[in-house]
Coordinates of C-alpha atoms in Angstrom, one line a residue:
M9 CA -160.7 81.0 -101.0
T10 CA -157.9 79.6 -98.8
E11 CA -155.0 81.6 -97.5
A12 CA -152.6 79.3 -99.4
T13 CA -154.5 80.1 -102.7
M14 CA -154.2 83.8 -102.0
G15 CA -150.5 83.3 -101.3
R16 CA -149.9 81.6 -104.7
R17 CA -151.8 84.4 -106.5
E18 CA -149.7 87.1 -104.9
R19 CA -146.5 85.2 -105.7
K20 CA -147.6 84.8 -109.3
K21 CA -148.3 88.6 -109.6
A22 CA -144.9 89.3 -108.1
R23 CA -143.2 87.0 -110.6
T24 CA -145.1 88.6 -113.6
R25 CA -144.2 92.1 -112.4
Q26 CA -140.5 91.1 -112.0
A27 CA -140.5 89.5 -115.5
I28 CA -141.9 92.7 -117.1
A29 CA -139.5 94.9 -115.2
D30 CA -136.5 92.7 -116.2
A31 CA -137.6 92.6 -119.9
A32 CA -138.1 96.3 -120.0
L33 CA -134.6 97.1 -118.5
E34 CA -132.9 94.6 -120.9
L35 CA -134.5 96.3 -123.9
F36 CA -133.9 99.8 -122.6
L37 CA -130.2 99.1 -122.0
E38 CA -129.8 97.4 -125.3
R39 CA -131.7 99.8 -127.6
G40 CA -132.3 103.0 -125.6
Y41 CA -135.5 104.1 -123.8
D42 CA -137.0 106.1 -126.7
Q43 CA -136.5 103.2 -129.2
V44 CA -138.5 100.7 -127.2
S45 CA -142.3 100.7 -127.1
V46 CA -144.6 99.3 -124.4
K47 CA -145.7 96.7 -126.9
D48 CA -142.1 95.6 -127.3
V49 CA -141.8 95.1 -123.6
A50 CA -145.1 93.2 -123.3
E51 CA -144.0 90.8 -126.1
A52 CA -140.6 90.3 -124.5
A53 CA -142.2 89.5 -121.1
D54 CA -144.9 87.3 -122.8
V55 CA -147.8 89.3 -121.5
S56 CA -150.5 91.4 -123.1
T57 CA -150.3 95.2 -123.3
S58 CA -153.3 95.5 -121.0
G59 CA -151.7 93.0 -118.6
L60 CA -148.5 95.1 -118.5
F61 CA -150.5 98.2 -117.7
K62 CA -152.1 96.5 -114.7
H63 CA -148.6 96.3 -113.1
F64 CA -147.1 99.5 -114.6
P65 CA -149.4 102.5 -115.3
T66 CA -146.8 104.3 -117.5
K67 CA -143.8 103.5 -119.6
E68 CA -141.5 105.5 -117.2
A69 CA -142.8 103.3 -114.3
L70 CA -141.2 100.3 -116.0
V71 CA -137.8 101.7 -115.1
F72 CA -138.6 102.6 -111.5
D73 CA -140.2 99.5 -110.2
R74 CA -138.5 99.6 -106.8
D75 CA -139.9 103.0 -105.8
D76 CA -141.7 101.7 -102.6
D77 CA -138.5 99.9 -101.5
I78 CA -136.4 103.1 -102.0
R79 CA -138.9 105.2 -99.9
T80 CA -139.0 102.7 -97.1
S81 CA -135.2 102.4 -97.0
L82 CA -134.8 106.2 -97.1
V83 CA -137.1 107.0 -94.3
S84 CA -135.8 104.0 -92.2
A85 CA -132.3 105.4 -92.6
V86 CA -133.4 108.4 -90.5
R87 CA -135.9 106.9 -88.2
D88 CA -133.9 103.7 -87.4
R89 CA -130.5 105.3 -87.3
P90 CA -128.0 104.1 -84.6
E91 CA -128.2 105.9 -81.3
G92 CA -126.1 109.0 -81.2
V93 CA -126.0 109.4 -85.0
P94 CA -127.4 112.8 -86.1
P95 CA -130.2 112.5 -88.6
L96 CA -128.4 114.5 -91.3
D97 CA -125.4 112.1 -91.0
A98 CA -127.7 109.2 -91.4
L99 CA -129.3 110.7 -94.5
R100 CA -125.8 111.5 -96.0
D101 CA -124.6 107.9 -95.3
W102 CA -127.7 106.6 -97.1
R103 CA -126.9 108.6 -100.2
L104 CA -123.3 107.5 -100.1
A105 CA -124.3 103.9 -99.7
R106 CA -126.5 104.1 -102.8
L107 CA -123.6 105.6 -104.8
R108 CA -121.3 102.7 -103.6
E109 CA -124.0 100.2 -104.8
R110 CA -124.0 101.9 -108.2
S111 CA -120.3 101.8 -108.6
A112 CA -120.0 98.2 -107.5
D113 CA -122.7 96.9 -109.9
P114 CA -122.2 97.5 -113.6
R115 CA -125.9 96.9 -114.2
T116 CA -126.9 99.5 -111.7
A117 CA -124.4 101.9 -113.2
A118 CA -125.8 101.3 -116.7
F119 CA -129.3 102.0 -115.3
A120 CA -128.1 105.3 -113.8
E121 CA -126.6 106.3 -117.2
L122 CA -129.9 105.4 -118.9
V123 CA -131.8 107.7 -116.6
T124 CA -129.4 110.6 -116.7
G125 CA -129.2 110.3 -120.5
T126 CA -133.0 110.3 -121.1
P127 CA -134.8 113.6 -120.4
A128 CA -138.2 111.9 -119.9
L129 CA -136.7 109.5 -117.3
Q130 CA -134.7 112.3 -115.7
D131 CA -137.9 114.3 -115.2
Y132 CA -139.7 111.2 -113.9
A133 CA -136.9 110.5 -111.5
D134 CA -137.0 114.1 -110.2
R135 CA -140.7 113.8 -109.5
M136 CA -140.2 110.4 -107.9
W137 CA -137.6 111.8 -105.5
L138 CA -139.8 114.8 -104.7
A139 CA -142.7 112.4 -103.8
H140 CA -140.5 111.1 -101.0
E141 CA -139.9 114.7 -99.6
K142 CA -142.9 114.9 -97.3
E143 CA -142.4 111.6 -95.6
L144 CA -138.6 112.2 -95.2
A145 CA -139.3 115.7 -93.8
Q146 CA -141.6 114.2 -91.2
A147 CA -138.9 111.8 -90.1
L148 CA -136.3 114.5 -89.9
A149 CA -138.6 116.8 -87.9
Q150 CA -139.5 113.9 -85.5
A151 CA -135.8 113.1 -85.1
E152 CA -135.1 116.6 -83.8
T153 CA -138.3 117.1 -81.7
D154 CA -138.1 113.6 -80.0
P155 CA -137.1 114.2 -76.4
H156 CA -134.9 111.1 -76.7
A157 CA -133.1 112.3 -79.9
P158 CA -129.4 113.3 -79.7
S159 CA -129.0 116.9 -78.7
P160 CA -126.7 119.1 -80.7
D161 CA -125.0 120.4 -77.6
G162 CA -125.6 117.7 -75.0
P163 CA -125.1 114.0 -74.5
A164 CA -126.3 111.6 -77.2
G165 CA -129.8 110.4 -76.5
G166 CA -131.9 110.8 -73.5
A167 CA -133.0 113.9 -71.6
P168 CA -130.9 117.1 -71.4
D169 CA -127.9 116.7 -69.0
A170 CA -128.6 117.5 -65.4
G171 CA -126.2 120.4 -65.4
A172 CA -128.1 122.3 -68.1
S173 CA -129.8 125.5 -67.0
Q174 CA -133.4 126.3 -67.7
T175 CA -132.2 128.9 -70.2
D176 CA -130.2 126.2 -72.1
I177 CA -133.2 123.9 -72.2
A178 CA -135.5 126.6 -73.4
T179 CA -133.1 127.5 -76.2
R180 CA -133.3 123.9 -77.4
T181 CA -137.1 124.0 -77.6
H182 CA -138.2 123.9 -81.2
D183 CA -141.0 125.8 -82.8
P184 CA -142.9 123.0 -84.6
A185 CA -143.8 125.2 -87.6
R186 CA -140.2 126.4 -88.0
T187 CA -139.0 122.8 -87.7
D188 CA -141.4 121.5 -90.3
V189 CA -140.3 124.1 -92.8
A190 CA -136.6 123.5 -92.2
A191 CA -137.1 119.8 -92.3
R192 CA -138.9 120.0 -95.7
A193 CA -136.0 122.1 -97.1
V194 CA -133.4 119.6 -95.8
A195 CA -135.4 116.8 -97.3
R196 CA -135.7 118.6 -100.7
F197 CA -132.0 119.5 -100.8
G198 CA -130.9 116.1 -99.4
L199 CA -132.8 114.3 -102.1
D200 CA -131.8 116.7 -104.8
R201 CA -130.6 115.0 -108.0
L202 CA -127.5 117.1 -107.7
R203 CA -127.0 117.5 -111.4
V204 CA -124.2 119.9 -110.5
G205 CA -122.1 116.8 -109.9
E206 CA -122.5 115.2 -113.2
Q207 CA -119.1 116.5 -114.3
G208 CA -117.2 115.3 -111.2
D209 CA -117.2 112.7 -108.4
P210 CA -120.8 112.3 -107.2
R211 CA -119.5 111.3 -103.7
R212 CA -117.7 114.6 -103.4
V213 CA -120.9 116.4 -104.4
V214 CA -122.9 114.6 -101.7
E215 CA -120.3 115.3 -99.1
A216 CA -120.3 119.0 -100.1
A217 CA -124.1 119.2 -100.1
F218 CA -124.4 117.8 -96.6
A219 CA -121.6 119.9 -95.3
L220 CA -123.5 123.0 -96.5
L221 CA -126.7 121.7 -94.9
A222 CA -125.0 120.9 -91.6
H223 CA -122.9 124.0 -91.2
G224 CA -124.3 126.6 -93.5
W225 CA -122.7 129.0 -96.0
P226 CA -119.4 130.3 -94.4
A227 CA -119.9 133.7 -96.2
P228 CA -116.4 134.2 -97.5
E229 CA -117.6 137.3 -99.3
L230 CA -117.6 139.2 -95.9
S231 CA -113.8 138.7 -95.5
R232 CA -113.0 140.4 -98.8
P233 CA -111.9 144.1 -98.6
A234 CA -114.9 146.4 -99.3
R235 CA -113.1 148.2 -102.1
E236 CA -112.2 144.9 -103.9
Q237 CA -114.3 144.4 -107.1
A238 CA -115.4 141.3 -108.8
P239 CA -113.2 140.2 -111.8
A240 CA -113.9 141.9 -115.1
G241 CA -116.6 140.1 -117.0
A242 CA -118.3 138.7 -113.9
R243 CA -120.7 141.6 -113.5
P244 CA -123.7 142.0 -115.9
E245 CA -123.6 144.9 -118.3
A246 CA -125.6 148.0 -117.3
P247 CA -128.8 148.5 -119.3
A248 CA -128.3 150.7 -122.3
G249 CA -131.3 152.9 -121.5
P250 CA -135.1 153.0 -121.7
P251 CA -136.7 150.6 -124.1
G252 CA -137.4 151.9 -127.6
L253 CA -140.7 151.6 -129.6
R254 CA -139.9 148.1 -130.9
E255 CA -139.2 146.8 -127.4
R256 CA -142.3 148.4 -126.0
K257 CA -144.4 146.8 -128.7
K258 CA -142.9 143.4 -128.0
A259 CA -143.6 143.8 -124.3
Q260 CA -147.2 144.7 -125.1
T261 CA -147.7 141.7 -127.3
R262 CA -146.1 139.4 -124.7
R263 CA -148.4 140.9 -122.0
A264 CA -151.5 140.5 -124.2
I265 CA -150.7 136.8 -124.7
T266 CA -150.1 136.1 -121.0
E267 CA -153.3 138.0 -120.0
A268 CA -155.4 136.0 -122.5
A269 CA -153.9 132.7 -121.4
V270 CA -154.4 133.5 -117.7
A271 CA -158.1 134.5 -118.3
L272 CA -158.8 131.4 -120.3
F273 CA -157.0 129.1 -117.9
T274 CA -158.8 130.7 -114.9
E275 CA -162.2 130.4 -116.6
R276 CA -161.9 126.8 -118.0
G277 CA -158.9 125.2 -116.5
Y278 CA -155.4 124.7 -117.8
D279 CA -156.0 121.3 -119.5
D280 CA -159.1 122.5 -121.3
V281 CA -157.6 125.4 -123.2
G282 CA -155.6 125.1 -126.5
V283 CA -152.8 127.3 -127.8
R284 CA -154.9 128.3 -130.8
E285 CA -157.7 129.6 -128.6
I286 CA -155.1 131.7 -126.7
A287 CA -153.7 133.1 -129.9
D288 CA -157.2 134.0 -131.1
A289 CA -158.0 135.7 -127.8
A290 CA -154.8 137.7 -127.9
D291 CA -155.5 138.6 -131.6
T292 CA -152.2 137.2 -132.8
S293 CA -151.0 134.2 -134.8
I294 CA -149.8 130.9 -133.4
A295 CA -146.4 131.5 -135.0
T296 CA -146.2 134.8 -133.2
L297 CA -147.2 133.2 -129.9
F298 CA -144.5 130.6 -130.2
K299 CA -142.0 133.3 -131.2
Y300 CA -142.5 134.9 -127.8
F301 CA -143.1 131.7 -125.8
P302 CA -141.0 128.9 -127.5
D303 CA -141.6 126.6 -124.6
G304 CA -145.3 126.5 -125.5
K305 CA -148.4 126.4 -123.5
V306 CA -146.8 125.7 -120.2
S307 CA -144.9 129.0 -120.3
L308 CA -147.8 131.3 -121.3
V309 CA -148.6 132.5 -117.8
F310 CA -145.1 133.8 -117.0
P311 CA -144.8 137.3 -118.4
G312 CA -141.3 138.0 -117.2
D313 CA -138.2 137.6 -119.4
R314 CA -135.8 134.8 -118.2
A315 CA -132.7 136.8 -119.1
A316 CA -134.0 139.7 -117.0
R317 CA -134.7 137.4 -114.1
I318 CA -131.1 136.0 -114.2
A319 CA -129.7 139.5 -114.4
S320 CA -131.7 140.6 -111.3
L321 CA -130.3 137.6 -109.4
T322 CA -126.7 138.2 -110.3
G323 CA -127.2 141.9 -109.8
A324 CA -128.4 141.4 -106.3
V325 CA -125.2 139.5 -105.5
H326 CA -122.9 142.0 -107.1
D327 CA -124.6 145.2 -105.9
R328 CA -125.4 144.2 -102.3
A329 CA -124.8 146.6 -99.5
P330 CA -121.4 146.7 -97.8
G331 CA -121.2 144.0 -95.1
Q332 CA -124.3 142.2 -96.5
T333 CA -124.0 138.5 -97.2
V334 CA -125.1 137.1 -100.6
L335 CA -127.8 135.1 -98.9
D336 CA -129.3 138.2 -97.3
A337 CA -129.1 140.1 -100.6
L338 CA -130.9 137.2 -102.4
R339 CA -133.5 137.1 -99.6
G340 CA -134.2 140.8 -100.2
L341 CA -134.6 140.2 -103.9
L342 CA -136.9 137.2 -103.6
S343 CA -139.1 138.8 -101.0
Q344 CA -140.3 141.3 -103.6
R345 CA -141.3 138.6 -106.2
G346 CA -143.6 135.7 -106.9
P347 CA -145.2 134.0 -103.9
F348 CA -143.2 136.2 -101.5
K349 CA -144.7 139.5 -102.6
E350 CA -146.7 141.0 -99.8
D351 CA -149.4 142.8 -101.8
P352 CA -149.7 141.2 -105.2
T353 CA -152.1 142.9 -107.7
P354 CA -155.3 140.9 -108.6
A355 CA -153.7 139.9 -111.9
E356 CA -150.5 138.7 -110.1
Q357 CA -152.6 136.8 -107.5
R358 CA -154.5 135.0 -110.3
V359 CA -151.2 133.8 -111.8
L360 CA -150.0 132.7 -108.3
D361 CA -153.2 130.7 -107.7
L362 CA -153.1 129.2 -111.2
V363 CA -149.5 128.0 -110.8
S364 CA -150.2 126.6 -107.4
A365 CA -153.2 124.6 -108.7
T366 CA -151.5 123.3 -111.8
P367 CA -148.7 120.7 -111.5
D368 CA -147.3 121.4 -115.1
L369 CA -147.1 125.1 -114.3
R370 CA -145.4 124.4 -110.9
D371 CA -142.8 122.2 -112.7
Y372 CA -142.2 124.8 -115.3
A373 CA -141.8 127.6 -112.7
L374 CA -139.2 125.5 -110.8
R375 CA -137.3 124.8 -114.0
S376 CA -137.5 128.5 -115.0
W377 CA -136.0 129.6 -111.7
T378 CA -133.2 126.9 -111.6
H379 CA -132.2 127.8 -115.2
G380 CA -130.3 130.7 -113.6
Q381 CA -128.2 128.3 -111.4
E382 CA -124.9 128.6 -113.3
P383 CA -124.8 132.4 -113.7
L384 CA -125.9 132.9 -110.1
A385 CA -123.2 130.4 -108.9
A386 CA -120.6 132.3 -110.9
A387 CA -121.6 135.6 -109.3
I388 CA -121.5 134.1 -105.8
A389 CA -118.1 132.6 -106.5
A390 CA -116.7 135.9 -108.0
E391 CA -117.9 137.9 -105.0
S392 CA -116.5 135.4 -102.6
G393 CA -113.0 135.1 -104.2
L394 CA -113.6 131.5 -105.1
P395 CA -113.0 129.6 -108.3
A396 CA -115.7 130.0 -110.9
D397 CA -116.7 126.4 -110.7
D398 CA -116.6 126.2 -106.8
L399 CA -118.9 123.3 -105.8
T400 CA -120.4 124.8 -102.7
A401 CA -121.3 128.0 -104.5
R402 CA -123.0 126.0 -107.2
L403 CA -125.0 124.0 -104.6
L404 CA -125.9 127.2 -102.7
A405 CA -127.2 128.8 -105.9
R406 CA -129.2 125.7 -106.8
Y407 CA -130.8 125.5 -103.3
V408 CA -131.7 129.2 -103.2
L409 CA -133.5 128.9 -106.6
Q410 CA -135.7 126.1 -105.2
I411 CA -137.1 128.3 -102.4
P412 CA -140.0 129.7 -104.4
D413 CA -141.2 126.2 -105.2
L414 CA -140.8 125.2 -101.5
A415 CA -142.8 128.2 -100.4
R416 CA -145.6 127.7 -102.8
N417 CA -148.9 126.5 -101.2
T418 CA -147.6 127.4 -97.7
S419 CA -149.6 129.6 -95.3
D420 CA -146.8 132.1 -94.9
P421 CA -144.3 132.1 -97.9
G422 CA -142.3 135.0 -96.4
R423 CA -141.6 133.1 -93.2
T424 CA -140.7 130.0 -95.3
L425 CA -138.2 132.2 -97.2
D426 CA -136.7 133.4 -93.9
I427 CA -136.4 129.9 -92.4
V428 CA -134.8 128.4 -95.5
I429 CA -132.3 131.3 -95.9
D430 CA -131.5 130.8 -92.2
L431 CA -130.9 127.0 -92.8
L432 CA -128.5 127.8 -95.6
S433 CA -126.8 130.5 -93.5
R434 CA -126.4 128.5 -90.2
G435 CA -127.1 124.9 -91.0
W436 CA -129.2 122.2 -89.4
P437 CA -130.1 121.9 -86.6
A438 CA -128.9 125.4 -85.6
C439 CA -131.6 126.9 -87.8
L440 CA -134.4 125.3 -85.7
H441 CA -133.9 128.1 -83.2
E442 CA -134.7 131.7 -84.0
P443 CA -131.5 133.6 -84.6
K444 CA -130.5 135.9 -81.8
P445 CA -131.0 139.6 -82.6
D446 CA -127.9 141.6 -83.4

């Protein structure tokens, strides 16, 4: 087969793929994503359903047909940035450029509204962005460890200036493991969908996010008088007392269900166990199971109560020690939980292993943590003397609540926690060097 023939074949494939993507977008914008079937798209593009699936493996993929182009553009923004431009500035400028494209093109804006207004597409978009995290993190780490990269305290590009002392040069030396963790966190937060900005100017959100990543949290809570209390209503109510018989029975039932679920999932795998089997193993009804776990099967391995978790987060902020930052208080709380706990029980370790090995459970764990974003942000703002809707406080809360997911499947979750908290405290690239002891 000649090269010319191969070229025609590839061009034909590209035209077919584009025709399918164009037909899908037209139908989705006209009728809504949920009201359009794959068969509708195939008929509009004049292809068979099987032919459509050769180009797009899922319905969601029909909307995101430029994923490879986005990834290439994103990584190139950091790797091929102009000389002297810090990598974080290059990444911020890339985000802002995409926002300008969206505002300048009504079709692009309509596409963005379609995604944000459709839960299935929003979840797919989140996963798509996270898929770029690793490659972007590698580019960021390379940008800071490259000897020809701009130095944060020296001339742009090239080797350190001739007047730098050996101590100065040593201070700039990066620990590769620390750099990799910090770069992954910056990639995660820099690519975050930033839903906190849906009610305001998205450009302002991007600017605030990258200012936080570059300079860290300014810790305004430390400048408030020690005797000053948070506004009334900002603090959670104290517990009424030890749980009664009914609450204890509820806790026992909840624990029995989670233990049965974990045992079955561990034995046979998450995908091969049904909800009815779990209910039978826990000696309860399906109705009772869903009463305790309304989110269904994906939530069955998480014994904790979401409201209690949120109360512990806000309590850590409100009840921190005098002179302690909110980030250090949250570090202390997280260090005792989930993947950060130093000596988990065998049962706790089984849950951790199961979550790490199951994508659906990892996604649910992340959503469960970030569900506390708004109350945690309000607590941070209250303790810092900031408006209740302060954007930086909301971003800080969102990023802190993603640390457990970042640390999962790492060799040293506790060190990951310390490095990411340091990133949020001091910013990038200052966090690449171990903080000086007090």
